[in-house]
């Protein structure tokens, strides 16, 4: 006779596999279709995340590379190349942090502000509207709730592994990303 608990565990793992595979597919589609929404502005989804993080009112003077990496949950190495490309394109600037000379402070340039606020944000909002078509406000709220629960669990796993990458206190994207 089958053990009902084993069947329940198998069903749970099959559902978990489907869920994580769908998250993987969504991440890939976000990168592909999100980049398409802003690529003629010279932006990618990674650059949009950086500009969104730097556009938050709570960081008017910019962010250190380390803080930005933790907020975006990426490695400093990956962020370093991204920031270099964004500096080359005139979207951000970096300079030694006056509070800690070992650290670099990343700020949005005037050009970056203009591109972000006048051009990128309206396109991103249009993209969100298309991606969330037929989602009610309740659907969006519930989805966000469960994604934040999942993110919290993953951060615990990451912390247990001793990773140096974390997130901001609230773990949320802001600006056009909110």
Short mmCIF file of N, CA and C in Angstrom, two decimals:
data_model
loop_
_atom_site.label_atom_id
_atom_site.label_comp_id
_atom_site.label_asym_id
_atom_site.label_seq_id
_atom_site.Cartn_x
_atom_site.Cartn_y
_atom_site.Cartn_z
N UNK A 1 0.83 -1.18 0.00
CA UNK A 1 0.00 0.00 0.00
C UNK A 1 0.88 1.25 0.00
N UNK A 2 0.49 2.23 -0.79
CA UNK A 2 1.25 3.48 -0.87
C UNK A 2 1.12 4.27 0.42
N UNK A 3 2.21 4.88 0.81
CA UNK A 3 2.20 5.76 1.96
C UNK A 3 1.69 7.13 1.50
N UNK A 4 0.57 7.61 2.07
CA UNK A 4 0.02 8.91 1.62
C UNK A 4 1.01 10.06 1.80
N UNK A 5 1.85 9.99 2.85
CA UNK A 5 2.83 11.06 3.06
C UNK A 5 3.84 11.08 1.92
N UNK A 6 4.30 9.92 1.48
CA UNK A 6 5.24 9.86 0.35
C UNK A 6 4.61 10.41 -0.91
N UNK A 7 3.35 10.07 -1.15
CA UNK A 7 2.65 10.60 -2.33
C UNK A 7 2.53 12.11 -2.25
N UNK A 8 2.25 12.62 -1.05
CA UNK A 8 2.14 14.07 -0.86
C UNK A 8 3.49 14.74 -1.10
N UNK A 9 4.57 14.13 -0.61
CA UNK A 9 5.92 14.67 -0.82
C UNK A 9 6.27 14.68 -2.30
N UNK A 10 5.93 13.61 -3.00
CA UNK A 10 6.21 13.53 -4.44
C UNK A 10 5.43 14.60 -5.19
N UNK A 11 4.16 14.75 -4.85
CA UNK A 11 3.33 15.78 -5.49
C UNK A 11 3.90 17.17 -5.22
N UNK A 12 4.30 17.40 -3.97
CA UNK A 12 4.88 18.71 -3.61
C UNK A 12 6.14 18.99 -4.42
N UNK A 13 7.02 18.00 -4.56
CA UNK A 13 8.26 18.19 -5.30
C UNK A 13 7.99 18.37 -6.80
N UNK A 14 7.02 17.68 -7.32
CA UNK A 14 6.66 17.88 -8.73
C UNK A 14 6.14 19.29 -8.95
N UNK A 15 5.32 19.78 -8.02
CA UNK A 15 4.83 21.16 -8.12
C UNK A 15 5.98 22.15 -7.97
N UNK A 16 6.88 21.88 -7.02
CA UNK A 16 8.04 22.75 -6.82
C UNK A 16 8.88 22.82 -8.08
N UNK A 17 9.10 21.68 -8.71
CA UNK A 17 9.87 21.65 -9.95
C UNK A 17 9.21 22.50 -11.02
N UNK A 18 7.91 22.38 -11.16
CA UNK A 18 7.18 23.18 -12.15
C UNK A 18 7.26 24.67 -11.82
N UNK A 19 7.11 25.00 -10.53
CA UNK A 19 7.17 26.40 -10.10
C UNK A 19 8.54 27.01 -10.42
N UNK A 20 9.61 26.33 -10.03
CA UNK A 20 10.95 26.88 -10.26
C UNK A 20 11.29 26.94 -11.74
N UNK A 21 10.82 25.99 -12.50
CA UNK A 21 11.04 26.05 -13.95
C UNK A 21 10.30 27.24 -14.54
N UNK A 22 9.07 27.50 -14.09
CA UNK A 22 8.32 28.67 -14.59
C UNK A 22 9.01 29.97 -14.17
N UNK A 23 9.55 30.02 -12.96
CA UNK A 23 10.31 31.21 -12.55
C UNK A 23 11.51 31.42 -13.45
N UNK A 24 12.20 30.35 -13.78
CA UNK A 24 13.34 30.41 -14.69
C UNK A 24 12.90 30.95 -16.05
N UNK A 25 11.80 30.42 -16.57
CA UNK A 25 11.30 30.89 -17.86
C UNK A 25 10.89 32.36 -17.78
N UNK A 26 10.22 32.75 -16.69
CA UNK A 26 9.82 34.15 -16.54
C UNK A 26 11.03 35.08 -16.48
N UNK A 27 12.08 34.67 -15.76
CA UNK A 27 13.29 35.48 -15.69
C UNK A 27 13.90 35.66 -17.07
N UNK A 28 13.94 34.58 -17.84
CA UNK A 28 14.48 34.67 -19.20
C UNK A 28 13.62 35.56 -20.08
N UNK A 29 12.31 35.43 -19.97
CA UNK A 29 11.41 36.26 -20.78
C UNK A 29 11.46 37.72 -20.34
N UNK A 30 11.61 37.97 -19.04
CA UNK A 30 11.76 39.35 -18.57
C UNK A 30 13.00 39.97 -19.20
N UNK A 31 14.09 39.23 -19.19
CA UNK A 31 15.32 39.75 -19.79
C UNK A 31 15.12 40.02 -21.29
N UNK A 32 14.54 39.07 -21.99
CA UNK A 32 14.36 39.19 -23.44
C UNK A 32 13.36 40.29 -23.80
N UNK A 33 12.16 40.23 -23.25
CA UNK A 33 11.11 41.19 -23.64
C UNK A 33 11.29 42.54 -22.97
N UNK A 34 11.82 42.55 -21.74
CA UNK A 34 12.08 43.81 -21.06
C UNK A 34 13.17 44.61 -21.76
N UNK A 35 14.23 43.92 -22.16
CA UNK A 35 15.30 44.59 -22.91
C UNK A 35 14.76 45.14 -24.22
N UNK A 36 13.91 44.37 -24.88
CA UNK A 36 13.32 44.84 -26.14
C UNK A 36 12.55 46.15 -25.93
N UNK A 37 11.93 46.31 -24.77
CA UNK A 37 11.14 47.52 -24.49
C UNK A 37 12.01 48.77 -24.39
N UNK A 38 13.29 48.61 -24.00
CA UNK A 38 14.14 49.78 -23.76
C UNK A 38 15.44 49.78 -24.57
N UNK A 39 15.61 48.80 -25.45
CA UNK A 39 16.90 48.67 -26.13
C UNK A 39 17.23 49.85 -27.05
N UNK A 40 16.22 50.48 -27.65
CA UNK A 40 16.55 51.61 -28.53
C UNK A 40 16.96 52.85 -27.72
N UNK A 41 16.82 52.78 -26.39
CA UNK A 41 17.34 53.83 -25.51
C UNK A 41 18.78 53.49 -25.08
N UNK A 42 19.28 52.37 -25.57
CA UNK A 42 20.62 51.92 -25.19
C UNK A 42 20.65 51.23 -23.85
N UNK A 43 19.51 50.68 -23.40
CA UNK A 43 19.42 50.05 -22.09
C UNK A 43 19.10 48.56 -22.20
N UNK A 44 19.49 47.83 -21.17
CA UNK A 44 19.11 46.44 -20.98
C UNK A 44 18.32 46.36 -19.68
N UNK A 45 17.76 45.20 -19.38
CA UNK A 45 17.03 45.07 -18.11
C UNK A 45 17.97 45.24 -16.91
N UNK A 46 19.23 44.82 -17.05
CA UNK A 46 20.18 45.01 -15.96
C UNK A 46 20.44 46.49 -15.73
N UNK A 47 20.59 47.25 -16.83
CA UNK A 47 20.82 48.69 -16.70
C UNK A 47 19.58 49.38 -16.16
N UNK A 48 18.40 48.91 -16.56
CA UNK A 48 17.17 49.49 -16.03
C UNK A 48 17.09 49.26 -14.52
N UNK A 49 17.54 48.09 -14.05
CA UNK A 49 17.55 47.82 -12.61
C UNK A 49 18.49 48.78 -11.88
N UNK A 50 19.66 49.04 -12.45
CA UNK A 50 20.62 49.96 -11.84
C UNK A 50 20.03 51.37 -11.79
N UNK A 51 19.49 51.85 -12.90
CA UNK A 51 18.91 53.20 -12.92
C UNK A 51 17.73 53.29 -11.96
N UNK A 52 16.91 52.25 -11.90
CA UNK A 52 15.78 52.24 -10.96
C UNK A 52 16.25 52.31 -9.52
N UNK A 53 17.30 51.56 -9.19
CA UNK A 53 17.84 51.58 -7.83
C UNK A 53 18.39 52.96 -7.49
N UNK A 54 19.09 53.59 -8.45
CA UNK A 54 19.69 54.91 -8.20
C UNK A 54 18.66 56.03 -8.22
N UNK A 55 17.48 55.79 -8.76
CA UNK A 55 16.45 56.84 -8.85
C UNK A 55 15.62 56.95 -7.58
N UNK A 56 15.82 56.05 -6.63
CA UNK A 56 15.00 56.06 -5.41
C UNK A 56 15.29 57.31 -4.58
N UNK A 57 14.24 57.90 -4.01
CA UNK A 57 14.43 59.11 -3.21
C UNK A 57 15.33 58.91 -1.99
N UNK A 58 15.40 57.68 -1.48
CA UNK A 58 16.23 57.44 -0.30
C UNK A 58 17.72 57.38 -0.59
N UNK A 59 18.12 57.46 -1.87
CA UNK A 59 19.55 57.47 -2.22
C UNK A 59 19.87 58.65 -3.15
N UNK A 60 19.57 59.88 -2.72
CA UNK A 60 19.78 61.03 -3.61
C UNK A 60 21.24 61.27 -3.96
N UNK A 61 22.16 60.77 -3.11
CA UNK A 61 23.58 60.97 -3.35
C UNK A 61 24.25 59.75 -3.97
N UNK A 62 23.44 58.80 -4.44
CA UNK A 62 23.98 57.61 -5.06
C UNK A 62 24.17 56.48 -4.07
N UNK A 63 24.82 55.42 -4.54
CA UNK A 63 25.05 54.23 -3.72
C UNK A 63 26.47 53.74 -3.95
N UNK A 64 27.04 53.15 -2.91
CA UNK A 64 28.34 52.51 -3.10
C UNK A 64 28.14 51.28 -3.97
N UNK A 65 29.21 50.84 -4.61
CA UNK A 65 29.13 49.65 -5.46
C UNK A 65 28.66 48.46 -4.63
N UNK A 66 29.18 48.33 -3.41
CA UNK A 66 28.78 47.21 -2.54
C UNK A 66 27.31 47.25 -2.19
N UNK A 67 26.82 48.44 -1.82
CA UNK A 67 25.39 48.57 -1.48
C UNK A 67 24.51 48.29 -2.69
N UNK A 68 24.93 48.77 -3.84
CA UNK A 68 24.17 48.53 -5.07
C UNK A 68 24.16 47.04 -5.41
N UNK A 69 25.29 46.37 -5.25
CA UNK A 69 25.36 44.93 -5.51
C UNK A 69 24.44 44.17 -4.56
N UNK A 70 24.45 44.54 -3.28
CA UNK A 70 23.57 43.88 -2.31
C UNK A 70 22.11 44.15 -2.63
N UNK A 71 21.78 45.37 -2.99
CA UNK A 71 20.39 45.72 -3.30
C UNK A 71 19.88 44.93 -4.51
N UNK A 72 20.70 44.83 -5.54
CA UNK A 72 20.30 44.13 -6.77
C UNK A 72 20.53 42.62 -6.68
N UNK A 73 21.20 42.18 -5.62
CA UNK A 73 21.52 40.76 -5.42
C UNK A 73 22.36 40.19 -6.55
N UNK A 74 23.40 40.93 -6.92
CA UNK A 74 24.36 40.50 -7.94
C UNK A 74 25.76 40.60 -7.35
N UNK A 75 26.71 39.95 -7.99
CA UNK A 75 28.09 40.03 -7.51
C UNK A 75 28.69 41.39 -7.88
N UNK A 76 29.66 41.81 -7.09
CA UNK A 76 30.37 43.05 -7.41
C UNK A 76 31.05 42.96 -8.77
N UNK A 77 31.54 41.76 -9.09
CA UNK A 77 32.22 41.57 -10.36
C UNK A 77 31.27 41.80 -11.53
N UNK A 78 30.08 41.22 -11.47
CA UNK A 78 29.10 41.44 -12.54
C UNK A 78 28.68 42.90 -12.62
N UNK A 79 28.49 43.51 -11.45
CA UNK A 79 28.06 44.91 -11.41
C UNK A 79 29.15 45.83 -11.93
N UNK A 80 30.40 45.51 -11.67
CA UNK A 80 31.51 46.35 -12.10
C UNK A 80 31.53 46.54 -13.61
N UNK A 81 31.38 45.46 -14.36
CA UNK A 81 31.34 45.55 -15.82
C UNK A 81 30.14 46.33 -16.31
N UNK A 82 29.01 46.12 -15.67
CA UNK A 82 27.78 46.83 -16.02
C UNK A 82 27.94 48.33 -15.79
N UNK A 83 28.50 48.70 -14.65
CA UNK A 83 28.71 50.12 -14.34
C UNK A 83 29.68 50.74 -15.33
N UNK A 84 30.72 50.02 -15.70
CA UNK A 84 31.67 50.55 -16.69
C UNK A 84 30.98 50.86 -18.01
N UNK A 85 30.12 49.96 -18.47
CA UNK A 85 29.38 50.20 -19.72
C UNK A 85 28.42 51.38 -19.57
N UNK A 86 27.79 51.49 -18.41
CA UNK A 86 26.85 52.60 -18.19
C UNK A 86 27.59 53.94 -18.07
N UNK A 87 28.80 53.92 -17.52
CA UNK A 87 29.62 55.14 -17.49
C UNK A 87 30.00 55.53 -18.92
N UNK A 88 30.41 54.57 -19.71
CA UNK A 88 30.77 54.82 -21.10
C UNK A 88 29.61 55.45 -21.86
N UNK A 89 28.38 54.99 -21.58
CA UNK A 89 27.19 55.50 -22.26
C UNK A 89 26.64 56.77 -21.64
N UNK A 90 27.24 57.23 -20.54
CA UNK A 90 26.84 58.48 -19.92
C UNK A 90 25.64 58.40 -18.99
N UNK A 91 25.22 57.19 -18.59
CA UNK A 91 24.06 57.06 -17.71
C UNK A 91 24.41 57.22 -16.24
N UNK A 92 25.61 56.78 -15.86
CA UNK A 92 26.04 56.88 -14.47
C UNK A 92 27.47 57.39 -14.42
N UNK A 93 27.85 57.83 -13.22
CA UNK A 93 29.24 58.21 -12.95
C UNK A 93 29.64 57.54 -11.65
N UNK A 94 30.92 57.26 -11.50
CA UNK A 94 31.40 56.72 -10.23
C UNK A 94 32.63 57.50 -9.82
N UNK A 95 32.78 57.65 -8.51
CA UNK A 95 33.89 58.40 -7.95
C UNK A 95 34.18 57.82 -6.57
N UNK A 96 35.38 58.08 -6.03
CA UNK A 96 35.65 57.62 -4.67
C UNK A 96 34.60 58.18 -3.70
N UNK A 97 34.18 57.33 -2.79
CA UNK A 97 33.19 57.73 -1.78
C UNK A 97 33.90 58.57 -0.72
N UNK A 98 33.40 59.78 -0.49
CA UNK A 98 34.01 60.68 0.48
C UNK A 98 34.01 60.11 1.89
N UNK A 99 33.09 59.21 2.20
CA UNK A 99 33.01 58.62 3.54
C UNK A 99 33.95 57.44 3.69
N UNK A 100 34.29 56.80 2.58
CA UNK A 100 35.17 55.61 2.61
C UNK A 100 35.94 55.58 1.31
N UNK A 101 37.19 56.01 1.33
CA UNK A 101 38.00 56.14 0.12
C UNK A 101 38.21 54.80 -0.60
N UNK A 102 38.03 53.68 0.11
CA UNK A 102 38.19 52.37 -0.53
C UNK A 102 36.98 52.03 -1.40
N UNK A 103 35.90 52.74 -1.19
CA UNK A 103 34.64 52.44 -1.87
C UNK A 103 34.37 53.46 -2.98
N UNK A 104 33.64 53.02 -4.00
CA UNK A 104 33.25 53.93 -5.08
C UNK A 104 31.77 54.19 -4.97
N UNK A 105 31.38 55.44 -5.19
CA UNK A 105 29.99 55.87 -5.14
C UNK A 105 29.47 55.99 -6.57
N UNK A 106 28.35 55.35 -6.86
CA UNK A 106 27.74 55.39 -8.19
C UNK A 106 26.55 56.33 -8.14
N UNK A 107 26.51 57.28 -9.07
CA UNK A 107 25.39 58.22 -9.16
C UNK A 107 24.87 58.26 -10.59
N UNK A 108 23.62 58.66 -10.72
CA UNK A 108 23.04 58.83 -12.05
C UNK A 108 23.46 60.20 -12.57
N UNK A 109 23.87 60.25 -13.82
CA UNK A 109 24.24 61.52 -14.44
C UNK A 109 22.98 62.28 -14.84
N UNK A 110 23.17 63.52 -15.25
CA UNK A 110 22.04 64.31 -15.76
C UNK A 110 21.42 63.61 -16.97
N UNK A 111 22.28 63.11 -17.85
CA UNK A 111 21.80 62.36 -19.02
C UNK A 111 21.04 61.11 -18.58
N UNK A 112 21.57 60.39 -17.59
CA UNK A 112 20.90 59.20 -17.06
C UNK A 112 19.54 59.52 -16.49
N UNK A 113 19.45 60.64 -15.74
CA UNK A 113 18.15 61.08 -15.20
C UNK A 113 17.16 61.36 -16.33
N UNK A 114 17.61 62.06 -17.34
CA UNK A 114 16.72 62.41 -18.45
C UNK A 114 16.22 61.16 -19.17
N UNK A 115 17.14 60.26 -19.49
CA UNK A 115 16.75 59.01 -20.17
C UNK A 115 15.79 58.23 -19.28
N UNK A 116 16.12 58.11 -18.01
CA UNK A 116 15.31 57.32 -17.09
C UNK A 116 13.90 57.88 -16.95
N UNK A 117 13.81 59.14 -16.55
CA UNK A 117 12.50 59.72 -16.22
C UNK A 117 11.64 60.03 -17.44
N UNK A 118 12.24 60.55 -18.48
CA UNK A 118 11.44 60.97 -19.64
C UNK A 118 11.13 59.85 -20.61
N UNK A 119 12.05 58.91 -20.73
CA UNK A 119 11.89 57.89 -21.78
C UNK A 119 11.71 56.48 -21.24
N UNK A 120 12.57 56.05 -20.33
CA UNK A 120 12.53 54.65 -19.89
C UNK A 120 11.30 54.35 -19.03
N UNK A 121 11.03 55.18 -18.03
CA UNK A 121 9.92 54.89 -17.11
C UNK A 121 8.59 54.73 -17.85
N UNK A 122 8.21 55.63 -18.77
CA UNK A 122 6.95 55.40 -19.49
C UNK A 122 6.93 54.08 -20.27
N UNK A 123 8.05 53.72 -20.87
CA UNK A 123 8.10 52.44 -21.61
C UNK A 123 8.02 51.25 -20.66
N UNK A 124 8.67 51.36 -19.53
CA UNK A 124 8.63 50.28 -18.55
C UNK A 124 7.22 50.11 -18.02
N UNK A 125 6.54 51.22 -17.76
CA UNK A 125 5.15 51.13 -17.30
C UNK A 125 4.27 50.48 -18.36
N UNK A 126 4.48 50.82 -19.62
CA UNK A 126 3.74 50.16 -20.71
C UNK A 126 4.04 48.66 -20.72
N UNK A 127 5.30 48.32 -20.56
CA UNK A 127 5.71 46.91 -20.52
C UNK A 127 5.01 46.18 -19.37
N UNK A 128 5.01 46.80 -18.18
CA UNK A 128 4.34 46.19 -17.04
C UNK A 128 2.86 45.96 -17.34
N UNK A 129 2.23 46.95 -17.98
CA UNK A 129 0.82 46.82 -18.33
C UNK A 129 0.57 45.63 -19.24
N UNK A 130 1.45 45.44 -20.21
CA UNK A 130 1.31 44.30 -21.12
C UNK A 130 1.58 42.98 -20.40
N UNK A 131 2.63 42.94 -19.62
CA UNK A 131 3.00 41.70 -18.93
C UNK A 131 1.97 41.29 -17.88
N UNK A 132 1.30 42.27 -17.29
CA UNK A 132 0.32 41.99 -16.24
C UNK A 132 -1.11 42.08 -16.75
N UNK A 133 -1.28 42.02 -18.07
CA UNK A 133 -2.61 42.04 -18.65
C UNK A 133 -3.46 40.92 -18.04
N UNK A 134 -4.66 41.24 -17.71
CA UNK A 134 -5.62 40.31 -17.10
C UNK A 134 -5.27 39.92 -15.66
N UNK A 135 -4.31 40.60 -15.05
CA UNK A 135 -4.05 40.43 -13.62
C UNK A 135 -4.85 41.51 -12.89
N UNK A 136 -5.62 41.13 -11.90
CA UNK A 136 -6.30 42.12 -11.07
C UNK A 136 -5.28 42.68 -10.08
N UNK A 137 -5.65 43.75 -9.41
CA UNK A 137 -4.78 44.29 -8.36
C UNK A 137 -4.57 43.24 -7.28
N UNK A 138 -5.60 42.48 -6.98
CA UNK A 138 -5.47 41.39 -6.01
C UNK A 138 -4.50 40.32 -6.48
N UNK A 139 -4.58 39.97 -7.76
CA UNK A 139 -3.64 38.98 -8.32
C UNK A 139 -2.20 39.46 -8.16
N UNK A 140 -1.98 40.72 -8.47
CA UNK A 140 -0.62 41.29 -8.38
C UNK A 140 -0.16 41.28 -6.92
N UNK A 141 -1.05 41.68 -6.01
CA UNK A 141 -0.72 41.71 -4.59
C UNK A 141 -0.36 40.31 -4.08
N UNK A 142 -1.17 39.32 -4.43
CA UNK A 142 -0.90 37.95 -3.99
C UNK A 142 0.40 37.41 -4.60
N UNK A 143 0.63 37.68 -5.87
CA UNK A 143 1.86 37.22 -6.52
C UNK A 143 3.07 37.83 -5.83
N UNK A 144 3.01 39.13 -5.57
CA UNK A 144 4.12 39.81 -4.88
C UNK A 144 4.34 39.20 -3.50
N UNK A 145 3.26 38.95 -2.78
CA UNK A 145 3.36 38.35 -1.44
C UNK A 145 4.13 37.03 -1.49
N UNK A 146 3.74 36.16 -2.41
CA UNK A 146 4.38 34.84 -2.49
C UNK A 146 5.81 34.92 -3.02
N UNK A 147 6.07 35.84 -3.93
CA UNK A 147 7.45 36.01 -4.41
C UNK A 147 8.35 36.52 -3.28
N UNK A 148 7.84 37.43 -2.44
CA UNK A 148 8.63 37.92 -1.31
C UNK A 148 8.89 36.81 -0.29
N UNK A 149 7.90 35.94 -0.06
CA UNK A 149 8.12 34.79 0.83
C UNK A 149 9.21 33.88 0.26
N UNK A 150 9.14 33.61 -1.02
CA UNK A 150 10.14 32.78 -1.68
C UNK A 150 11.52 33.43 -1.60
N UNK A 151 11.57 34.74 -1.86
CA UNK A 151 12.84 35.47 -1.79
C UNK A 151 13.42 35.41 -0.38
N UNK A 152 12.59 35.58 0.64
CA UNK A 152 13.07 35.48 2.02
C UNK A 152 13.68 34.10 2.29
N UNK A 153 13.01 33.04 1.85
CA UNK A 153 13.55 31.69 2.04
C UNK A 153 14.87 31.53 1.30
N UNK A 154 14.96 32.05 0.10
CA UNK A 154 16.20 31.93 -0.68
C UNK A 154 17.33 32.73 -0.02
N UNK A 155 17.01 33.88 0.56
CA UNK A 155 18.03 34.66 1.26
C UNK A 155 18.54 33.91 2.48
N UNK A 156 17.66 33.17 3.15
CA UNK A 156 18.10 32.35 4.28
C UNK A 156 19.06 31.26 3.81
N UNK A 157 18.74 30.63 2.69
CA UNK A 157 19.63 29.61 2.11
C UNK A 157 20.97 30.25 1.76
N UNK A 158 20.92 31.43 1.14
CA UNK A 158 22.13 32.13 0.73
C UNK A 158 22.97 32.50 1.95
N UNK A 159 22.32 33.00 3.00
CA UNK A 159 23.02 33.37 4.22
C UNK A 159 23.67 32.17 4.89
N UNK A 160 22.98 31.04 4.86
CA UNK A 160 23.51 29.81 5.45
C UNK A 160 24.74 29.32 4.69
N UNK A 161 24.80 29.67 3.41
CA UNK A 161 25.95 29.27 2.59
C UNK A 161 27.11 30.23 2.74
N UNK A 162 26.90 31.33 3.50
CA UNK A 162 27.97 32.28 3.75
C UNK A 162 28.24 33.22 2.60
N UNK A 163 27.24 33.45 1.74
CA UNK A 163 27.43 34.34 0.60
C UNK A 163 27.54 35.78 1.07
N UNK A 164 28.29 36.57 0.33
CA UNK A 164 28.41 37.99 0.65
C UNK A 164 27.34 38.82 -0.05
N UNK A 165 26.57 38.20 -0.94
CA UNK A 165 25.52 38.94 -1.65
C UNK A 165 24.24 38.88 -0.85
N UNK A 166 23.65 40.03 -0.61
CA UNK A 166 22.38 40.10 0.10
C UNK A 166 21.42 40.95 -0.67
N UNK A 167 20.63 41.69 0.06
CA UNK A 167 19.67 42.58 -0.57
C UNK A 167 19.47 43.78 0.32
N UNK A 168 18.67 44.69 -0.13
CA UNK A 168 18.31 45.81 0.71
C UNK A 168 17.43 45.31 1.83
N UNK A 169 17.19 46.15 2.81
CA UNK A 169 16.37 45.75 3.94
C UNK A 169 14.99 45.27 3.51
N UNK A 170 14.38 45.96 2.55
CA UNK A 170 13.04 45.57 2.15
C UNK A 170 13.04 44.63 0.95
N UNK A 171 14.19 44.48 0.29
CA UNK A 171 14.29 43.56 -0.83
C UNK A 171 13.45 43.94 -2.03
N UNK A 172 13.01 45.18 -2.10
CA UNK A 172 12.11 45.56 -3.18
C UNK A 172 12.81 46.41 -4.21
N UNK A 173 12.34 46.31 -5.43
CA UNK A 173 12.75 47.19 -6.51
C UNK A 173 11.86 48.42 -6.40
N UNK A 174 12.40 49.56 -6.75
CA UNK A 174 11.60 50.76 -6.66
C UNK A 174 11.64 51.52 -7.96
N UNK A 175 11.12 52.73 -7.93
CA UNK A 175 11.04 53.52 -9.16
C UNK A 175 10.08 52.83 -10.10
N UNK A 176 10.48 52.63 -11.32
CA UNK A 176 9.62 51.96 -12.29
C UNK A 176 9.49 50.49 -11.96
N UNK A 177 10.37 49.98 -11.11
CA UNK A 177 10.34 48.56 -10.82
C UNK A 177 9.35 48.19 -9.74
N UNK A 178 8.83 49.15 -9.02
CA UNK A 178 7.93 48.85 -7.91
C UNK A 178 6.61 48.35 -8.40
#
